[in-house]
Coordinates of C-alpha atoms in Angstrom, one line a residue:
X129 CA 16.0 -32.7 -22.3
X130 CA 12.9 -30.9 -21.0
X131 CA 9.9 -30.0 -21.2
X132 CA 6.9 -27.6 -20.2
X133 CA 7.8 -25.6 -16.4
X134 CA 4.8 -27.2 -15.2
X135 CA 6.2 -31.3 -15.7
X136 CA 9.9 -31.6 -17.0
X137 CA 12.0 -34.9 -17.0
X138 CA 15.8 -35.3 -16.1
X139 CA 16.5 -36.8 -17.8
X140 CA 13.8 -37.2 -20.3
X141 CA 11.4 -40.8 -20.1
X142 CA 8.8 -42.0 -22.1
X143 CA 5.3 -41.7 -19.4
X144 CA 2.8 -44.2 -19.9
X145 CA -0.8 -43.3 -20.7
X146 CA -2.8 -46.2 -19.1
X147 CA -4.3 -45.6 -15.8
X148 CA -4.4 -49.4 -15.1
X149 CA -0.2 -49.3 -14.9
X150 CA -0.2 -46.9 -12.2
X151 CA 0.5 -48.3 -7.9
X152 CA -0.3 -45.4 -6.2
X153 CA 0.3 -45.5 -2.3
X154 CA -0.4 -42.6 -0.1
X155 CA 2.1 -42.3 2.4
X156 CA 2.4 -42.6 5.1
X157 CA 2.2 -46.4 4.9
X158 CA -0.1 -49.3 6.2
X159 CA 1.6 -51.6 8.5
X160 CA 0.5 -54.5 5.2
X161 CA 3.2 -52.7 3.1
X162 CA 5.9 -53.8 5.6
X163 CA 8.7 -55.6 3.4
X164 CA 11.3 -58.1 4.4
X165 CA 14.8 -57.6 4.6
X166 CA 16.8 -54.5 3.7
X167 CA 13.9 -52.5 3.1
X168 CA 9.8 -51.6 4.4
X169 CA 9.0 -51.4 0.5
X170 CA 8.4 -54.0 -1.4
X171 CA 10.3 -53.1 -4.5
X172 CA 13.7 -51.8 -5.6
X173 CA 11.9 -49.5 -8.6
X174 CA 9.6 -46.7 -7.1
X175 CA 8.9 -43.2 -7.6
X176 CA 8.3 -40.4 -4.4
X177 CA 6.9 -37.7 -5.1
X178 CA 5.6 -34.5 -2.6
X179 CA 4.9 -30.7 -3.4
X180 CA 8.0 -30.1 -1.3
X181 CA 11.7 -31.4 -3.1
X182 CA 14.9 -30.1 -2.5
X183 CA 16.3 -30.5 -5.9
X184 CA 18.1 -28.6 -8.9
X185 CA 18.8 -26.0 -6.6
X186 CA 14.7 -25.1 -6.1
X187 CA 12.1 -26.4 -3.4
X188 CA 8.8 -27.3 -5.1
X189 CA 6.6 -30.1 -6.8
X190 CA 8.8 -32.9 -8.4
X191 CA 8.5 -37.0 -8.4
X192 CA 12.1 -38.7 -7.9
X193 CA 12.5 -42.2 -9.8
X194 CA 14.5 -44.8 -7.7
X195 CA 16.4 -47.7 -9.4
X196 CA 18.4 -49.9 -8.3
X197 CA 19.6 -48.0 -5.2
X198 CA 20.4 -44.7 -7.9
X199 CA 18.1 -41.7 -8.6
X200 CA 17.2 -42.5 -12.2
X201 CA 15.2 -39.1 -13.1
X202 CA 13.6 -36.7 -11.5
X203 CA 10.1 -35.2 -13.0
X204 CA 10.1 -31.6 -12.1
X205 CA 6.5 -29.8 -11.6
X206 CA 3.1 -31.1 -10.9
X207 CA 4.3 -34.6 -11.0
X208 CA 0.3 -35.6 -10.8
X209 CA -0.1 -34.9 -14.6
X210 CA 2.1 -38.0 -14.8
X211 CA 1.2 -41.3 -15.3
X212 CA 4.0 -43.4 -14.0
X213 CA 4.6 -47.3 -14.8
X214 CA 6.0 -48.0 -11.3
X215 CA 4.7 -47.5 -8.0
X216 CA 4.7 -43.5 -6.9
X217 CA 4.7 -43.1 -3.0
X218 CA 3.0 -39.6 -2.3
X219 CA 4.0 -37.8 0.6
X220 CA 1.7 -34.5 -0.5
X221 CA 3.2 -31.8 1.4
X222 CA 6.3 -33.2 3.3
X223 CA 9.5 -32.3 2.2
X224 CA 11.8 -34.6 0.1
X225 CA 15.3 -33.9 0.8
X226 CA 19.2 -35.4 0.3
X227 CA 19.5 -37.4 3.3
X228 CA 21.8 -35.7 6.0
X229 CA 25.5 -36.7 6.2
X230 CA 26.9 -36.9 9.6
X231 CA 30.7 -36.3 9.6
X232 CA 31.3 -36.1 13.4
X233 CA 29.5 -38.8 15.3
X234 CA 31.7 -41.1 17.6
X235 CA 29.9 -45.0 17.9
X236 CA 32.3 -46.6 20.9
X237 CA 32.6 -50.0 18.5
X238 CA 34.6 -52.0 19.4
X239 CA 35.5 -51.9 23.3
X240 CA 33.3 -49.0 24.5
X241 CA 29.6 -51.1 23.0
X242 CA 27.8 -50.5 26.6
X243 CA 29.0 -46.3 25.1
X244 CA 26.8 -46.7 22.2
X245 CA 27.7 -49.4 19.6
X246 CA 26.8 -49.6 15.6
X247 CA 23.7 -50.6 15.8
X248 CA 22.1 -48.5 18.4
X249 CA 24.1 -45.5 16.9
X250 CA 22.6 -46.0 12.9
X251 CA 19.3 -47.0 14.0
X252 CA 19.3 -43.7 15.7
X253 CA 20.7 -42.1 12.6
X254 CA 18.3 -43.6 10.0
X255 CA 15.1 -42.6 12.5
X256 CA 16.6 -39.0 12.5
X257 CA 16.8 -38.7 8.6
X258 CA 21.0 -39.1 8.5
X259 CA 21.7 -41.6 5.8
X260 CA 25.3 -41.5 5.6
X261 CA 27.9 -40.8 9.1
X262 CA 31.6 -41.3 9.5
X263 CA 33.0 -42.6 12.9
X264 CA 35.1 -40.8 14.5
X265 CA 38.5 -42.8 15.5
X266 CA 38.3 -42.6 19.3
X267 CA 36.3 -43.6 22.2
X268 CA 36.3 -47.4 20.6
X269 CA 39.1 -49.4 22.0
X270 CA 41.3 -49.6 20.2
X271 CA 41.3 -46.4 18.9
X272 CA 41.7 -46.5 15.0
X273 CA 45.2 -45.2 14.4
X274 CA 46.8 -48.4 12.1
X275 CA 45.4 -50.6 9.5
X276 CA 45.2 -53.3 12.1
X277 CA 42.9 -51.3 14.1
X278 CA 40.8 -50.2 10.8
X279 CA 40.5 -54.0 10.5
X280 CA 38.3 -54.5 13.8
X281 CA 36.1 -52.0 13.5
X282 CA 34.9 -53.0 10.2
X283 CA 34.4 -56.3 11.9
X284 CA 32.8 -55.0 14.0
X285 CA 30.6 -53.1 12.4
X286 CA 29.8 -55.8 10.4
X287 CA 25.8 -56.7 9.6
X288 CA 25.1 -53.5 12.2
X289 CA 24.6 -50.5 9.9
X290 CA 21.5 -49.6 9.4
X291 CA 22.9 -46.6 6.8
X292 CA 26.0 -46.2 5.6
X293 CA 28.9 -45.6 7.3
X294 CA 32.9 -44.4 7.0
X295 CA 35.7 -43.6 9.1
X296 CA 38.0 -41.8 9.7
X297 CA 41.8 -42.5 10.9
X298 CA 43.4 -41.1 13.7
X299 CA 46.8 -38.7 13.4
X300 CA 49.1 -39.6 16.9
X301 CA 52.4 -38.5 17.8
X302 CA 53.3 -42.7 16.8
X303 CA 52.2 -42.5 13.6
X304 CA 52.6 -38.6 12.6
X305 CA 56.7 -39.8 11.4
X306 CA 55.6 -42.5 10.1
X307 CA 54.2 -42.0 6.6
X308 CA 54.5 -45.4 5.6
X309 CA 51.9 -45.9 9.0
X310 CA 49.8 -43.5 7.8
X311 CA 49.9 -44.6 3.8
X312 CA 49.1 -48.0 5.7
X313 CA 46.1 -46.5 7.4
X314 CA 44.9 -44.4 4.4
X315 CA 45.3 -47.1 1.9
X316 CA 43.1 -49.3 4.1
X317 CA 40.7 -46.9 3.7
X318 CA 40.4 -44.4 6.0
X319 CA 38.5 -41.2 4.5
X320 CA 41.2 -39.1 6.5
X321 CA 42.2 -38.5 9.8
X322 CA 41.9 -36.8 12.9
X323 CA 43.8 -35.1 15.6
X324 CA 43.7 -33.4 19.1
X325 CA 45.5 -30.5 20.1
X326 CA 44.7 -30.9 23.4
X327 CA 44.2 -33.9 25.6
X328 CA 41.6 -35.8 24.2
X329 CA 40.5 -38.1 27.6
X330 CA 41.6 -41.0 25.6
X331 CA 44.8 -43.0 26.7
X332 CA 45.1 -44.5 23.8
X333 CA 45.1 -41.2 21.6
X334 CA 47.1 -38.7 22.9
X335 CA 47.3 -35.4 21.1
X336 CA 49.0 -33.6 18.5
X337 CA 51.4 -30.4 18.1
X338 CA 51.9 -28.6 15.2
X339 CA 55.1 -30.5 13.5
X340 CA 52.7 -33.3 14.2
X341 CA 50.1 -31.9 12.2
X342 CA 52.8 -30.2 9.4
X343 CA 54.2 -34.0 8.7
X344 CA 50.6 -36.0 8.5
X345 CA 49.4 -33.1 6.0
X346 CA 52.3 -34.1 3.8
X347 CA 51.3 -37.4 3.7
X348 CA 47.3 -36.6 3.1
X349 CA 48.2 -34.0 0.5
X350 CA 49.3 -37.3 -1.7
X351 CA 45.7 -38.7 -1.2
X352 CA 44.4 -35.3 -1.0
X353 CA 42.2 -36.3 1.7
X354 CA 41.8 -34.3 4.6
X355 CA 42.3 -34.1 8.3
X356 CA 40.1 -33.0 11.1
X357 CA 41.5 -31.2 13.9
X358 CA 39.7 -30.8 17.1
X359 CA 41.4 -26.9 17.7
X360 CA 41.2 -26.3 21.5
X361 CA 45.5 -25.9 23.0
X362 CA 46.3 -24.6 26.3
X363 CA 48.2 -21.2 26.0
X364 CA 51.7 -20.7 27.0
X365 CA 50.7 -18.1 29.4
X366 CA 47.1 -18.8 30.5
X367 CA 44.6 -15.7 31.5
X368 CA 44.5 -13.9 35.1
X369 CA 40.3 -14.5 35.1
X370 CA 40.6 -18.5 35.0
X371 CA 40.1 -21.0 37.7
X372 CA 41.1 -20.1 41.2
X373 CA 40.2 -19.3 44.6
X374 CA 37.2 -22.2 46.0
X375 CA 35.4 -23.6 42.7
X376 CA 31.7 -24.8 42.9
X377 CA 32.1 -28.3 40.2
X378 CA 28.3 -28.2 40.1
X379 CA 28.4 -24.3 38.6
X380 CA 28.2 -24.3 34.8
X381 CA 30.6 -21.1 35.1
X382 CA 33.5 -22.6 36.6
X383 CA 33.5 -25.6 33.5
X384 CA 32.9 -22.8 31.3
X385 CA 36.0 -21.2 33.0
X386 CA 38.1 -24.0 32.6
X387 CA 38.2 -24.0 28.9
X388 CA 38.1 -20.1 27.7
X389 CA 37.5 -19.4 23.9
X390 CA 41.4 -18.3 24.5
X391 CA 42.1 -22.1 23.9
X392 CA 40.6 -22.1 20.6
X393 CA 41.8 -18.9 19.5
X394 CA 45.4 -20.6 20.5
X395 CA 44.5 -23.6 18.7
X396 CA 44.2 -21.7 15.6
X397 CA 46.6 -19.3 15.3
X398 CA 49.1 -21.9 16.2
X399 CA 47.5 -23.8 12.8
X400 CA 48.5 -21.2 10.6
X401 CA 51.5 -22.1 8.8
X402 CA 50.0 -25.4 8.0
X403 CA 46.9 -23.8 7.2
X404 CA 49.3 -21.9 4.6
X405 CA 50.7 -24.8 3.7
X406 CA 47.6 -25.9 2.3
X407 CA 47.8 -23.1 -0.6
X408 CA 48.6 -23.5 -3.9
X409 CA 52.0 -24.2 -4.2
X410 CA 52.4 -25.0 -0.6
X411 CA 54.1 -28.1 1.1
X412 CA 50.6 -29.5 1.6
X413 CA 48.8 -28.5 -1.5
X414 CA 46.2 -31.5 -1.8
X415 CA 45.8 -31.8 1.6
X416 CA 42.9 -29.9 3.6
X417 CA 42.3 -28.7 7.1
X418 CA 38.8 -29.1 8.9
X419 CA 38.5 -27.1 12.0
X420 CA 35.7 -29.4 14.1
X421 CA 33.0 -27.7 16.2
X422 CA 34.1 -24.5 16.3
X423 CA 32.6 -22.9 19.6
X424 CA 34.5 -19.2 19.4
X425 CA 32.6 -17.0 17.0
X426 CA 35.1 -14.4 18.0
X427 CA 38.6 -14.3 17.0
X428 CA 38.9 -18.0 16.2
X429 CA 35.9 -17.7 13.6
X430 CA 37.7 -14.4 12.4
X431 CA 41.1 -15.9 11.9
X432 CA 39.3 -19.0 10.2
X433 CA 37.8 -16.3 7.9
X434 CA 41.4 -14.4 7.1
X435 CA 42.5 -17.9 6.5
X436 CA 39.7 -19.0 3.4
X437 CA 40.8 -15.4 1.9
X438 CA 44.2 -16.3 2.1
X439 CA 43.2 -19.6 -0.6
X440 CA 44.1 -22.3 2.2
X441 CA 42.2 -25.2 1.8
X442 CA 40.1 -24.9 5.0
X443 CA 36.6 -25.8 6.1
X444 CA 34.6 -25.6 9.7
X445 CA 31.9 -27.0 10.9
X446 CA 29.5 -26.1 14.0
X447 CA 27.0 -28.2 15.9
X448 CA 23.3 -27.9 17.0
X449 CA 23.8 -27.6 20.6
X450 CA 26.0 -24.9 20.3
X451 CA 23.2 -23.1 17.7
X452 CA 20.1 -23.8 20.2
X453 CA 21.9 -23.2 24.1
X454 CA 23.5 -20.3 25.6
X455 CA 25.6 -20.4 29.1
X456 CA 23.0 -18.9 31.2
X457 CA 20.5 -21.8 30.0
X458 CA 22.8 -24.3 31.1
X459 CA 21.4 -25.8 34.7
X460 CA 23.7 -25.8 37.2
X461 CA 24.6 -29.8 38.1
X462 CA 23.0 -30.8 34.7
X463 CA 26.1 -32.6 32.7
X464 CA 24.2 -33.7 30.0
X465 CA 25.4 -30.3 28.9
X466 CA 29.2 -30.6 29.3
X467 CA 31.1 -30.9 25.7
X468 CA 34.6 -29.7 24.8
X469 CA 34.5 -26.9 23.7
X470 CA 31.8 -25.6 25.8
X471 CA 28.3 -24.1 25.1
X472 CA 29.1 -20.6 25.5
X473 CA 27.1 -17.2 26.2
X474 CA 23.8 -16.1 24.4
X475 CA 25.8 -13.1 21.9
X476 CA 28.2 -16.1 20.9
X477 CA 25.1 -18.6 19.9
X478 CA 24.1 -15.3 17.9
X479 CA 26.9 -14.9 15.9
X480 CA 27.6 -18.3 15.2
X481 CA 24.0 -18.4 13.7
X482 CA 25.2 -15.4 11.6
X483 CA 28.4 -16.9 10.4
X484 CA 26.5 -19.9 9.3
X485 CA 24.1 -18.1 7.1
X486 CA 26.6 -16.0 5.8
X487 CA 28.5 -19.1 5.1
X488 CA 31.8 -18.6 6.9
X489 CA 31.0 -21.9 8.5
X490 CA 30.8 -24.5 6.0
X491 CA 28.0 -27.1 7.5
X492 CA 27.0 -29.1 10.8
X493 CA 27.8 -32.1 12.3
X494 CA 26.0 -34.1 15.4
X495 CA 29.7 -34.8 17.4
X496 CA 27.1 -37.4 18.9
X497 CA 29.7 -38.5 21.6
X498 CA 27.5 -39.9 24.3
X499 CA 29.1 -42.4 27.2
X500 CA 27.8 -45.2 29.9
X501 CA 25.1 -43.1 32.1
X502 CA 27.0 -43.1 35.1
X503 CA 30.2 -41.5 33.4
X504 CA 28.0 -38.4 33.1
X505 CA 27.7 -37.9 37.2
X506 CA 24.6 -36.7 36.9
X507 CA 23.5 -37.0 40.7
X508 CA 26.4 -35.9 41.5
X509 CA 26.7 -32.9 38.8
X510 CA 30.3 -32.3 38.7
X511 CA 30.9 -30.5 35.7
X512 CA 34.6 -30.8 36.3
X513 CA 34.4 -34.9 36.4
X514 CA 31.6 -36.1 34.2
X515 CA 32.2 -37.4 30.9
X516 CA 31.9 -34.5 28.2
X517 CA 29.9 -35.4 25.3
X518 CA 26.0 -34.2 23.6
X519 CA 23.9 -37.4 22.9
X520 CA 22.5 -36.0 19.2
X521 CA 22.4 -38.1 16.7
X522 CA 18.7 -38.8 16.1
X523 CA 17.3 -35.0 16.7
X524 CA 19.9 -33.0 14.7
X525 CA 17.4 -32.1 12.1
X526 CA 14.7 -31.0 14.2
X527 CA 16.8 -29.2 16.5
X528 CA 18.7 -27.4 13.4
X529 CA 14.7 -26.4 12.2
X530 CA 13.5 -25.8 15.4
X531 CA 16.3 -23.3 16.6
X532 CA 16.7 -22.0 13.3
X533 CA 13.0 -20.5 12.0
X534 CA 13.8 -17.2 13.6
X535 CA 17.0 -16.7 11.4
X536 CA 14.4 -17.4 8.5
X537 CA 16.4 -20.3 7.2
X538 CA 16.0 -22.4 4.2
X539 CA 15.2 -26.0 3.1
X540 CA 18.2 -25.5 0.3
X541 CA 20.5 -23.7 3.4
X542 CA 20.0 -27.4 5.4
X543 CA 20.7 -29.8 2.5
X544 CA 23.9 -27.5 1.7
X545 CA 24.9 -28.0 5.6
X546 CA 23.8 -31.0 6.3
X547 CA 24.1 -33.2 2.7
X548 CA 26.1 -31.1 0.1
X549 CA 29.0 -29.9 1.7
X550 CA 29.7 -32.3 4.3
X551 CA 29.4 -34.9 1.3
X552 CA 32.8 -32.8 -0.3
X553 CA 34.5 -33.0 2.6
X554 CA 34.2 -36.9 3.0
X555 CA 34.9 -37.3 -0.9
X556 CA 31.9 -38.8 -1.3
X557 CA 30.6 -37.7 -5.0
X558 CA 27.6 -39.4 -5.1
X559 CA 25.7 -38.6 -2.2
X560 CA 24.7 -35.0 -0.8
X561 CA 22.3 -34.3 -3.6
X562 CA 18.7 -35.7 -5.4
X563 CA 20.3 -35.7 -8.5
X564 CA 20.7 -38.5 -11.0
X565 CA 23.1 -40.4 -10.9
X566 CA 23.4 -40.1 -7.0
X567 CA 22.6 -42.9 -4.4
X568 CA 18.5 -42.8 -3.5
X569 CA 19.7 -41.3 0.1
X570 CA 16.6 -39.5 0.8
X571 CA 14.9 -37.9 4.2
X572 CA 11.5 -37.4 3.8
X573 CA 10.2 -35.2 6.7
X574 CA 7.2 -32.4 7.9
X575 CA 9.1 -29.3 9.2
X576 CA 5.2 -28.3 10.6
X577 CA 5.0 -31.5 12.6
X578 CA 5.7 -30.3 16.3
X579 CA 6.2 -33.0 19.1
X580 CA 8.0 -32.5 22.8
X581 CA 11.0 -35.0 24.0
X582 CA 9.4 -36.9 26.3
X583 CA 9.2 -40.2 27.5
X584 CA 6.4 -41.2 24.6
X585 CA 9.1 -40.5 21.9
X586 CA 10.7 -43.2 20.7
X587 CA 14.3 -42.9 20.8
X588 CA 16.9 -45.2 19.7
X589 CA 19.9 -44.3 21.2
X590 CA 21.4 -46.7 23.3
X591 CA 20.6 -44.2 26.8
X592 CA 17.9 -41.9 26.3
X593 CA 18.1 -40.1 29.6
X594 CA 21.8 -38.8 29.0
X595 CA 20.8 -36.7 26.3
X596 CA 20.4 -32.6 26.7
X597 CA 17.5 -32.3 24.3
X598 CA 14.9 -34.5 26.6
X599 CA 12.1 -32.1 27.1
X600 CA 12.2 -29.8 24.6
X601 CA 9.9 -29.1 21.7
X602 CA 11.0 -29.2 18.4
X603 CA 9.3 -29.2 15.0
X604 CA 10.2 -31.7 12.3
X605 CA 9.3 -34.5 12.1
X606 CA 10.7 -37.8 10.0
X607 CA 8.5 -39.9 8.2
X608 CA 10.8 -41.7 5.9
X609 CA 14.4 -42.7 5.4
X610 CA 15.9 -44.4 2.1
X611 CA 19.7 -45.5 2.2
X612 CA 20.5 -46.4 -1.3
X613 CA 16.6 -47.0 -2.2
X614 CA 15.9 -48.9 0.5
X615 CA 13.5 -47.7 2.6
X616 CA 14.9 -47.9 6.0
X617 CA 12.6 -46.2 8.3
X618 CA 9.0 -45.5 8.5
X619 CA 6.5 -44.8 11.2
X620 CA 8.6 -46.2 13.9
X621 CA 10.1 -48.9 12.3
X622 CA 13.3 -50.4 10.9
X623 CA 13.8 -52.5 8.3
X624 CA 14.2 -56.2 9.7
X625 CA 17.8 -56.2 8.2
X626 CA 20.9 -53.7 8.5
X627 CA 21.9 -53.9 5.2
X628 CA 23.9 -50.2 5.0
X629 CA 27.2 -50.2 3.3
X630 CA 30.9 -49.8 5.0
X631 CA 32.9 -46.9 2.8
X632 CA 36.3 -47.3 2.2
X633 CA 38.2 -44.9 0.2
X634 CA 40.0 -45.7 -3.0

């Protein structure tokens, strides 16, 4: 199976010896190279290659053989000793990495398109190295909650994607006592489902309580798929220290007052029978619970913690913008900050760096939950009004990079959180990895490449100006993005066709 350290195959291939066979382009690409269709390259049999792949569980010199859509082999060490049949693109010193998996973005399609919409959404995704998200079920109309409702957003969604995209259902108080609703929805396919325990802002999905929760992990446990649960609940007896007396809406304190980590230490401790429940042996064994954008690194994080000791079958996930803000950054009258849960203060961005690295959270997602511009009041600034939401989805990487050099992390650390183990928790066992065998979902990207947020960058959202990061600097930039081998972003530019694939669970 392999060779010498210095150029190994997996798996093994006979290499050709004649210079004349070998295509070699130097990346990054003339505008001649531009291909029609699905993809910018010309050809559906390639190799890439760079001193920089995240692979095999190492960073370092390899060449990655794309056929068909699949990694075929991967030639590990100085990949120039080879002489390779098929064209090799050579990126020299950029990194070649799993494309990132986005399990939290919400895309507004249908019924909310002047939100966001698919197009806008996966352009933005592909430009910012994600190859693969999963749609949330709310802020389309109708929300996704039924089979019926699965069926129009596949519609659609239909010749929009730009990468690949699933979904996931949403858990309701209608459909919570209705498993043959909810085998309806997951046998649709549905890659599981999602619930508030709080209000959620949409009509049309109200939340959850916990025999809510208990009954629809009965009927994922079957699929053994697994559900998402925004954790934020109003306490019983709420604290002396929250909102009273005359409030200032433009004040980041006062919305930061309005929703304590209390709710989210509620949230969770109210989870933990079913979080039992998930053990073997349990009511629920099969099923899994995914706490979303966990904000608390306090007592929430720590019961999450006693729960994964316990053997429940739990997971948590964290976003960038509560990794790069703090609360005292946080401009007063500047909603583009508002999200539920909030950004909170700078000791609590410190240890949710720590519990990342020291893996108590599991990976990252965008929640890329932007809205019309005027919904976010930003003349007005009212944090207590204006739409809650972070506009993400194309600087996730960057901003992970950027915010994260100080912590010293790794290339291997970002594909775990942001390809591997969000790929496990979607059930998707051939993607999160360069591996062969695996779909060709590949960023290519220089982590050195610095570049500021300003109105020169292209940006592909559908509003720019509602996002937080406008203005910053960030290192990292993407060169390339391949969805199943075809190579749909380069310098700029999208492949003339969205040709990514709808996944359906089976």
């Amino acid at each position: 199976m392999a060779a010498s350290a210095k150029g190994r195959l997996v798996p093994v291939l006979a290499v050709a010896a004649a210079l004349a066979a070998v295509l070699l382009y130097r990346a990054p690409f003339s505008k001649s190279l531009g291909g029609e269709g699905c993809s910018l390259l010309p050809h559906d049999h390639f190799w890439i290659a760079s001193d920089r792949v995240v692979t095999l569980g190492r960073v370092g010199p390899a060449a990655v053989e794309v056929k068909g859509g699949l990694i075929n082999a991967i030639a590990v060490g100085d990949y120039r000793n080879f002489v390779l049949r098929r064209p090799l693109i050579d990126y020299g010193d950029a990194v070649i990495m799993p494309g990132l998996i986005d399990v939290h973005a919400h895309l507004d399609e249908p019924g909310r398109e002047e939100w966001e919409g698919f197009s806008t959404g996966t352009r933005a995704a592909a430009a910012g190295g994600i190859t693969t998200l999963v749609d949330m079920p709310l802020n389309s109309f109708p929300s996704t909650v039924s089979e019926e409702t699965l069926k129009l957003k596949l519609e659609a969604a239909r010749d929009k994607l730009y990468v690949d995209v699933g979904f996931w259902g949403g858990l309701v108080p209608e459909n919570a006592f209705n498993p043959s609703a909810l085998e309806s929805l997951l046998n649709a396919g549905v890659l599981g489902l999602k619930s508030f325990m709080c209000p959620s802002g949409i009509n049309d999905f109200p939340m959850t309580n916990l025999t809510h929760i208990e009954e629809g992990l009965v009927t994922l446990a079957k699929y053994k798929r697994p559900l998402l649960i925004h954790a934020e609940r109003i306490p019983d007896v709420e604290d002396d220290d929250g909102l009273d007396g005359e409030l200032d809406p433009r004040s980041y304190a006062t919305y930061l007052k309005s929703r304590p980590p209390a709710w989210e230490e509620s949230a969770i401790r109210d989870l933990q029978r079913a979080m039992k429940d998930t053990e073997a042996g349990g009511r629920s064994e099969g099923a899994h619970i995914h706490i979303v954008h966990l904000s608390d690194a306090k007592t929430s994080l720590e019961l999450m913690k006693d729960a994964k000791r316990s053997g429940a079958s739990v997971t948590v996930e964290t976003c960038p913008h509560y990794l790069a803000f703090s609360a005292d950054e946080v401009p007063d009258g500047d909603t583009r900050f508002k999200c539920a849960p909030p950004i909170r203060d700078g000791m609590n961005r410190e240890n949710l760096w720590k519990a990342l690295l020291d893996g108590h959270i599991d990976m990252l997602s965008s929640d890329h939950s932007p809205s019309a511009p005027d919904l976010k009041l930003m003349e007005e600034g009212n944090f207590l009004k204006a739409w809650g939401g972070i506009s993400s989805l194309q600087f996730v990487l960057p901003v992970t990079w950027s915010y994260g050099k100080k912590y010293g992390i790794t290339l291997n650390q970002l594909a775990a959180w942001w390809s591997e183990n969000p790929a496990k928790l979607a059930g998707q066992k051939n993607k999160g990895a360069i591996l062969p065998g695996y779909h060709a979902d590949i960023v290519v990207w220089k982590p050195e490449a610095q570049f500021e947020l300003d109105d020169s960058h292209s940006v592909y959202h559908k509003h720019r100006n509602i996002s937080a990061y406008l203005g910053k600097e960030l290192s990292g930039k993407v060169l390339s993005t391949f969805v199943r081998g075809n190579l749909v972003f380069a310098e700029d530019k999208h492949a003339k066709a969205a040709c990514g694939v709808q996944i359906l669970a089976k």
